[in-house]
CSV table of C-alpha atoms and ligand atoms in Angstrom, one decimal:
chain,number,residue,atom,x,y,z
N,112,MET,CA,150.3,-147.6,94.6
N,113,ARG,CA,147.8,-150.1,93.9
N,114,LEU,CA,150.2,-152.5,92.4
N,115,ARG,CA,152.3,-152.2,95.7
N,116,LEU,CA,149.5,-152.8,97.6
N,117,ALA,CA,148.1,-155.4,95.5
N,118,PHE,CA,151.4,-157.5,95.8
N,119,SER,CA,151.8,-156.9,99.4
N,120,ILE,CA,148.7,-158.2,100.2
N,121,LEU,CA,147.7,-161.1,98.0
N,122,VAL,CA,150.7,-161.8,95.6
N,123,PRO,CA,148.7,-164.7,93.7
N,124,LEU,CA,146.0,-162.8,92.8
N,125,ALA,CA,148.3,-159.4,92.0
N,126,LEU,CA,150.2,-161.8,89.6
N,127,ALA,CA,147.1,-162.6,87.4
N,128,GLY,CA,146.0,-159.6,87.6
N,129,CYS,CA,149.5,-157.9,86.1
N,130,GLY,CA,148.8,-158.8,82.7
N,131,ALA,CA,148.2,-155.3,81.4
N,132,VAL,CA,151.7,-154.1,82.5
N,133,PRO,CA,153.6,-153.4,79.7
N,134,PRO,CA,156.9,-156.2,79.3
N,135,THR,CA,160.4,-154.9,79.9
N,136,LYS,CA,161.9,-153.9,76.6
N,137,PRO,CA,165.1,-156.1,76.1
N,138,ALA,CA,166.6,-153.1,74.6
N,139,GLU,CA,166.4,-151.2,77.8
N,140,ARG,CA,168.2,-153.7,79.8
N,141,GLY,CA,171.9,-152.6,80.1
N,142,ALA,CA,170.8,-149.0,78.1
N,143,ARG,CA,173.7,-146.3,79.2
N,144,THR,CA,171.8,-143.9,80.7
N,145,ALA,CA,170.2,-143.9,84.0
N,146,GLY,CA,166.6,-144.5,84.2
N,147,SER,CA,164.0,-147.0,85.0
N,148,ALA,CA,161.6,-149.5,83.3
N,149,PRO,CA,158.0,-150.8,84.0
N,150,ILE,CA,158.1,-153.5,86.7
N,151,SER,CA,159.4,-156.9,85.4
N,152,VAL,CA,156.5,-158.7,86.6
N,153,THR,CA,155.8,-160.2,83.4
N,154,ARG,CA,159.3,-161.7,83.0
N,155,PRO,CA,158.8,-165.4,83.5
N,156,ASP,CA,161.7,-164.8,86.0
N,157,ALA,CA,160.5,-162.2,88.1
N,158,ARG,CA,157.0,-163.7,88.3
N,159,GLN,CA,158.3,-167.0,89.7
N,160,CYS,CA,160.9,-165.4,92.0
N,161,HIS,CA,157.3,-163.4,93.3
N,162,ALA,CA,155.4,-166.3,93.5
N,163,GLU,CA,158.2,-168.2,95.5
N,164,LEU,CA,158.7,-165.3,97.6
N,165,GLY,CA,155.2,-164.7,98.4
N,166,GLN,CA,154.6,-168.5,99.4
N,167,THR,CA,157.4,-167.8,102.2
N,168,GLY,CA,154.6,-165.5,103.7
N,169,SER,CA,157.4,-162.7,103.2
N,170,ARG,CA,155.8,-159.1,103.0
N,171,PHE,CA,157.5,-157.4,99.9
N,172,ALA,CA,156.5,-154.8,96.8
N,173,PRO,CA,158.3,-155.5,93.0
N,174,LEU,CA,160.3,-152.8,92.4
N,175,PRO,CA,160.8,-151.2,88.6
N,176,ASP,CA,163.9,-152.1,86.6
N,177,LYS,CA,166.4,-149.1,87.0
N,178,TYR,CA,169.9,-148.3,85.7
N,179,TYR,CA,172.0,-146.2,87.0
N,180,GLY,CA,174.6,-146.0,84.4
N,181,ALA,CA,178.7,-147.1,85.2
N,182,GLY,CA,177.2,-150.7,85.1
N,183,CYS,CA,175.0,-150.3,88.1
N,184,SER,CA,171.6,-151.5,87.9
N,185,THR,CA,168.7,-152.4,89.9
N,186,THR,CA,166.3,-155.3,88.1
N,187,ASN,CA,164.0,-158.1,89.3
N,188,SER,CA,164.6,-156.5,92.7
N,189,VAL,CA,162.0,-156.4,95.3
N,190,SER,CA,161.7,-154.1,98.5
N,191,LEU,CA,161.3,-156.5,101.4
N,192,GLU,CA,160.0,-155.1,104.5
N,193,GLY,CA,159.2,-158.7,106.7
N,194,VAL,CA,160.3,-161.9,106.2
N,195,GLY,CA,157.7,-165.3,107.2
N,196,GLY,CA,158.7,-167.4,109.8
N,197,ASP,CA,157.0,-170.2,111.8
N,198,ARG,CA,154.8,-168.4,114.0
N,199,HIS,CA,155.2,-164.8,112.9
N,200,GLN,CA,157.0,-161.9,110.3
N,201,PHE,CA,160.4,-161.0,111.0
N,202,ALA,CA,160.9,-157.4,110.2
N,203,VAL,CA,163.9,-156.2,108.0
N,204,THR,CA,165.3,-152.9,108.2
N,205,ASN,CA,167.3,-150.4,106.3
N,206,LEU,CA,167.6,-153.2,103.1
N,207,GLY,CA,166.4,-151.3,100.2
N,208,ALA,CA,166.1,-152.4,96.8
N,209,VAL,CA,167.4,-156.1,96.5
N,210,ALA,CA,167.6,-158.6,93.5
N,211,CYS,CA,164.5,-161.1,94.1
N,212,PRO,CA,166.2,-164.3,93.9
N,213,LEU,CA,168.7,-163.0,96.8
N,214,ALA,CA,165.2,-162.3,98.7
N,215,ASN,CA,164.4,-165.6,98.6
N,216,SER,CA,167.2,-167.2,99.9
N,217,PHE,CA,167.3,-164.3,102.6
N,218,ALA,CA,163.8,-165.3,103.5
N,219,ALA,CA,164.9,-169.2,103.8
N,220,TRP,CA,167.8,-168.1,106.1
N,221,ALA,CA,166.0,-166.0,108.3
N,222,ARG,CA,163.8,-168.6,108.7
N,223,PHE,CA,165.1,-171.9,108.9
N,224,GLY,CA,169.1,-170.8,110.4
N,225,VAL,CA,168.7,-167.5,112.2
N,226,ASP,CA,165.3,-168.1,114.1
N,227,ARG,CA,165.6,-171.4,114.5
N,228,ALA,CA,169.0,-171.0,115.9
N,229,ALA,CA,168.0,-168.2,117.9
N,230,GLN,CA,165.6,-170.6,119.6
N,231,GLN,CA,167.8,-173.2,120.2
N,232,ILE,CA,170.9,-171.7,121.2
N,233,LEU,CA,169.7,-168.2,122.7
N,234,GLY,CA,165.9,-168.8,124.3
N,235,SER,CA,163.9,-166.4,122.4
N,236,PRO,CA,163.0,-166.5,118.2
N,237,LEU,CA,164.0,-163.6,116.2
N,238,GLN,CA,162.4,-160.3,115.8
N,239,ARG,CA,163.8,-158.2,113.8
N,240,ILE,CA,167.1,-158.5,111.4
N,241,GLU,CA,169.3,-155.3,110.9
N,242,THR,CA,171.1,-154.6,107.4
N,243,MET,CA,173.5,-152.3,106.2
N,244,GLY,CA,171.4,-152.3,102.8
N,245,SER,CA,171.7,-154.0,99.5
N,246,TYR,CA,172.3,-151.9,96.4
N,247,SER,CA,175.4,-149.4,96.5
N,248,CYS,CA,177.4,-148.3,93.2
N,249,ARG,CA,180.4,-149.4,93.8
N,250,ASN,CA,183.8,-151.8,93.2
N,251,VAL,CA,185.0,-154.8,95.3
N,252,ALA,CA,187.3,-153.1,97.8
N,253,GLY,CA,190.6,-153.0,96.4
N,254,THR,CA,189.4,-153.8,92.6
N,255,ALA,CA,188.0,-152.2,89.3
N,256,ARG,CA,185.7,-154.9,89.8
N,257,ARG,CA,181.7,-153.8,90.2
N,258,SER,CA,180.6,-155.6,93.5
N,259,ALA,CA,177.5,-157.5,93.8
N,260,HIS,CA,175.8,-154.4,95.8
N,261,SER,CA,176.2,-152.6,92.4
N,262,ARG,CA,173.2,-154.8,91.2
N,263,ALA,CA,171.6,-155.6,94.3
N,264,GLU,CA,172.4,-158.7,94.5
N,265,ALA,CA,174.3,-158.9,98.1
N,266,VAL,CA,173.0,-157.8,101.7
N,267,ASP,CA,175.0,-156.6,104.5
N,268,VAL,CA,173.6,-157.5,108.0
N,269,ALA,CA,174.6,-156.0,111.1
N,270,ALA,CA,172.5,-157.2,114.2
N,271,PHE,CA,169.7,-159.2,115.1
N,272,VAL,CA,166.8,-158.4,117.5
N,273,LEU,CA,165.2,-160.8,119.8
N,274,ALA,CA,161.6,-161.4,120.9
N,275,ASP,CA,162.9,-161.0,124.5
N,276,GLY,CA,164.6,-157.7,123.9
N,277,ARG,CA,168.1,-158.7,123.4
N,278,ARG,CA,170.4,-157.3,120.5
N,279,ILE,CA,173.0,-159.3,119.3
N,280,SER,CA,175.3,-157.3,116.4
N,281,VAL,CA,178.3,-158.7,114.7
N,282,ARG,CA,180.4,-156.1,115.7
N,283,SER,CA,179.9,-156.7,119.5
N,284,GLY,CA,178.8,-160.3,119.4
N,285,TRP,CA,181.6,-161.9,117.1
N,286,ASN,CA,183.8,-162.4,120.5
N,287,ALA,CA,181.1,-161.6,123.1
N,288,SER,CA,179.7,-164.0,125.3
N,289,GLN,CA,179.8,-168.2,124.8
N,290,ASP,CA,175.9,-168.0,123.4
N,291,GLU,CA,176.3,-164.9,121.3
N,292,ARG,CA,179.5,-166.5,119.5
N,293,GLU,CA,177.8,-169.7,119.1
N,294,PHE,CA,174.7,-168.3,117.7
N,295,LEU,CA,176.8,-166.0,115.0
N,296,ARG,CA,179.1,-168.9,114.4
N,297,VAL,CA,175.8,-171.3,113.4
N,298,ILE,CA,174.2,-168.6,111.5
N,299,HIS,CA,177.3,-167.6,109.1
N,300,ARG,CA,177.8,-171.8,108.5
N,301,SER,CA,174.2,-172.0,107.5
N,302,ALA,CA,174.7,-168.8,105.4
N,303,CYS,CA,177.4,-170.8,103.7
N,304,LYS,CA,174.5,-173.2,102.5
N,305,ARG,CA,172.4,-170.7,100.8
N,306,PHE,CA,174.6,-167.5,99.6
N,307,GLY,CA,177.4,-167.8,96.9
N,308,THR,CA,179.7,-166.0,98.8
N,309,VAL,CA,179.8,-165.2,102.5
N,310,LEU,CA,182.0,-162.6,104.2
N,311,GLY,CA,182.1,-162.0,108.1
N,312,PRO,CA,184.7,-160.6,110.8
N,313,ASP,CA,187.0,-163.8,109.8
N,314,TYR,CA,187.4,-162.6,106.5
N,315,ASN,CA,188.7,-159.2,106.7
N,316,LYS,CA,188.5,-155.9,108.9
N,317,ALA,CA,186.3,-154.2,106.7
N,318,HIS,CA,183.5,-157.1,107.6
N,319,HIS,CA,184.6,-156.7,111.1
N,320,ASP,CA,180.6,-155.8,111.9
N,321,HIS,CA,178.6,-157.2,109.2
N,322,PHE,CA,178.1,-160.8,107.1
N,323,HIS,CA,178.4,-160.0,103.4
N,324,LEU,CA,175.5,-162.2,101.7
N,325,GLU,CA,176.0,-162.5,98.1
N,326,HIS,CA,173.8,-164.4,95.6
N,327,GLY,CA,176.0,-166.3,93.1
N,328,GLY,CA,176.8,-169.7,91.9
N,329,GLY,CA,180.0,-169.4,93.9
N,330,SER,CA,180.7,-171.2,97.6
N,331,TYR,CA,183.0,-169.0,99.3
N,332,CYS,CA,182.5,-168.9,102.7
N,333,ARG,CA,184.6,-166.9,105.3
J,808,LIG,ZN1,178.6,-156.4,101.3
């Protein structure tokens, strides 16, 4: 608990004090049985990612690596509760464990994509992003391939709440008023610049009520 608090308060200081945490054993990665490994803050990529996320002004806590079996795991993941904006933090609800590199892309999108579009198009800053979560041990629908959700490397975003109280959901806003339609299409396009795969209502019926934002090197945007 002390570690979680320390990270959410002052990441650089907490990182400096984390040398005592034993490193993740390579043998534990990909283990067949479910279980957890120590928080992987001593891995250079994790330390770098946490430092970058801290610099965005986001509120988060690193999570221990977990292996659930059946190809599902959450490694180098964080609990992200708030994202830093130009003037204040945006709340993020219902997210759970999310891979740290994805959290960084998400934080940048929320600030530079969503909040600024909300101000310009809807005249009110962003207050909260409602998600349908990240980690879920499942396949890509209709395939035998594990979804990025099975590694917490995708986030499903359902709605945006503005400071003036308005709530714009993907489900009802995609084909709603001109302003809401424009807002959702602009932030969908900006997501395509920051995530490897972005799927929305125009992709298929399964995505009528959310944006699927996936970490990775691809460039699929629909
Ligand atoms: Zn998804």
